[in-house]
CSV table of C-alpha atoms in Angstrom, one decimal:
chain,number,residue,atom,x,y,z
G,1,UNK,CA,-4.5,11.2,-7.4
G,2,UNK,CA,-5.8,13.1,-4.3
G,3,UNK,CA,-3.1,13.7,-1.6
G,4,UNK,CA,-3.8,14.1,2.1
G,5,UNK,CA,-1.7,15.9,4.6
G,6,UNK,CA,-1.1,12.9,6.9
G,7,UNK,CA,1.9,11.4,5.1
G,8,UNK,CA,4.6,12.5,2.7
G,9,UNK,CA,3.4,12.5,-0.9
G,10,UNK,CA,6.0,10.1,-2.2
G,11,UNK,CA,4.7,7.7,0.5
G,12,UNK,CA,1.1,8.2,-0.6
G,13,UNK,CA,2.3,7.6,-4.1
G,14,UNK,CA,4.1,4.3,-3.2
G,15,UNK,CA,1.1,3.1,-1.1
G,16,UNK,CA,-1.1,3.7,-4.1
G,17,UNK,CA,1.2,1.8,-6.5
G,18,UNK,CA,1.2,-1.0,-4.0
G,19,UNK,CA,-2.6,-1.0,-3.8
G,20,UNK,CA,-2.7,-1.2,-7.7
G,21,UNK,CA,-0.5,-4.2,-7.5
G,22,UNK,CA,-2.5,-5.9,-5.0
G,23,UNK,CA,-5.8,-5.2,-6.9
G,24,UNK,CA,-4.2,-6.7,-10.0
G,25,UNK,CA,-3.8,-3.5,-12.0
G,26,UNK,CA,-0.2,-4.3,-12.5
G,27,UNK,CA,1.2,-7.9,-12.6
G,28,UNK,CA,4.9,-9.3,-12.3
G,29,UNK,CA,7.1,-7.6,-14.9
G,30,UNK,CA,4.5,-5.0,-16.1
G,31,UNK,CA,5.9,-1.6,-16.7
G,32,UNK,CA,4.8,1.1,-14.1
G,33,UNK,CA,3.6,4.3,-16.0
G,34,UNK,CA,5.4,7.7,-15.1
G,35,UNK,CA,3.2,9.8,-12.9
G,36,UNK,CA,3.2,13.4,-14.2
G,37,UNK,CA,0.7,14.5,-11.5
G,38,UNK,CA,3.5,15.5,-9.2
G,39,UNK,CA,7.1,17.0,-9.0
G,40,UNK,CA,9.5,14.7,-10.8
G,41,UNK,CA,11.6,14.5,-7.6
G,42,UNK,CA,8.6,13.3,-5.7
G,43,UNK,CA,7.8,10.6,-8.1
G,44,UNK,CA,11.5,9.4,-8.3
G,45,UNK,CA,11.7,9.5,-4.6
G,46,UNK,CA,8.5,7.1,-4.5
G,47,UNK,CA,9.9,4.8,-7.1
G,48,UNK,CA,13.4,4.7,-5.4
G,49,UNK,CA,11.5,3.8,-2.1
G,50,UNK,CA,9.6,0.9,-3.8
G,51,UNK,CA,13.0,-0.3,-5.5
G,52,UNK,CA,14.8,-0.5,-2.2
G,53,UNK,CA,11.8,-2.6,-0.8
G,54,UNK,CA,12.0,-4.7,-4.1
G,55,UNK,CA,8.6,-4.0,-5.2
G,56,UNK,CA,9.6,-2.6,-8.5
G,57,UNK,CA,13.0,-2.6,-10.5
G,58,UNK,CA,14.5,-0.2,-12.9
G,59,UNK,CA,15.4,-1.3,-16.5
G,60,UNK,CA,17.8,1.5,-17.7
G,61,UNK,CA,16.2,3.5,-20.3
G,62,UNK,CA,13.0,1.8,-20.0
G,63,UNK,CA,11.5,2.8,-16.7
G,64,UNK,CA,10.3,0.8,-13.7
G,65,UNK,CA,8.7,-2.6,-13.6
G,66,UNK,CA,6.9,-4.9,-11.0
G,67,UNK,CA,9.2,-7.4,-9.4
G,68,UNK,CA,8.3,-11.0,-9.7
G,69,UNK,CA,6.5,-11.8,-6.4
G,70,UNK,CA,5.8,-8.3,-5.3
G,71,UNK,CA,2.1,-8.8,-4.6
G,72,UNK,CA,3.0,-11.6,-2.1
G,73,UNK,CA,5.7,-9.3,-0.5
G,74,UNK,CA,3.3,-6.4,-0.3
G,75,UNK,CA,0.7,-8.7,1.2
G,76,UNK,CA,3.1,-10.0,3.9
G,77,UNK,CA,4.3,-6.5,4.9
G,78,UNK,CA,0.8,-5.1,5.2
G,79,UNK,CA,-0.5,-8.0,7.2
G,80,UNK,CA,2.3,-7.6,9.5
G,81,UNK,CA,1.7,-3.8,9.9
G,82,UNK,CA,-2.1,-4.5,10.4
G,83,UNK,CA,-1.6,-7.1,13.0
G,84,UNK,CA,1.0,-5.0,15.0
G,85,UNK,CA,-0.1,-1.4,14.4
G,86,UNK,CA,-3.8,-1.2,13.5
G,87,UNK,CA,-5.4,-4.2,15.1
G,88,UNK,CA,-4.5,-3.4,18.7
G,89,UNK,CA,-6.2,0.1,18.4
G,90,UNK,CA,-9.1,-1.3,16.7
G,91,UNK,CA,-9.5,-3.7,19.6
G,92,UNK,CA,-9.1,-0.9,22.2
G,93,UNK,CA,-11.8,1.1,20.5
G,94,UNK,CA,-14.0,-1.9,20.4
G,95,UNK,CA,-13.6,-2.5,24.1
G,96,UNK,CA,-14.3,1.2,24.7
G,97,UNK,CA,-17.4,1.4,22.6
G,98,UNK,CA,-18.6,-2.1,23.8
G,99,UNK,CA,-18.6,-3.6,20.2
G,100,UNK,CA,-18.5,-7.3,20.1
G,101,UNK,CA,-17.0,-9.7,17.7
G,102,UNK,CA,-20.6,-10.7,16.7
G,103,UNK,CA,-21.3,-6.8,15.9
G,104,UNK,CA,-18.4,-6.9,13.7
G,105,UNK,CA,-19.2,-10.2,12.0
G,106,UNK,CA,-23.0,-8.8,11.3
G,107,UNK,CA,-21.6,-5.6,10.0
G,108,UNK,CA,-19.2,-7.6,7.7
G,109,UNK,CA,-22.0,-9.9,6.5
G,110,UNK,CA,-24.2,-6.8,5.7
G,111,UNK,CA,-21.5,-5.3,3.5
């Protein structure tokens, strides 16, 4: 995993795990592998964050597992974040750059 400087590493790890849940790499009740690429304390911090958010749960002695319904919960949270935080800035940039919705639709269809 490649880390950036814009967020703490444990947040990047948690985000990556959520991305993997969204993409279907991990399903409900799947065991989450131990990540050895980072300091143990950093990994634990990421897992604890996700456990507080009820994305994963701990089975003592066995490790962490994906909570039932985690994908739905992640989607809801990320959609809310996107609509409240990212979309307004996107619209502002579109206005400044004179990009129309038609331009966006055309670019989407070419993708």
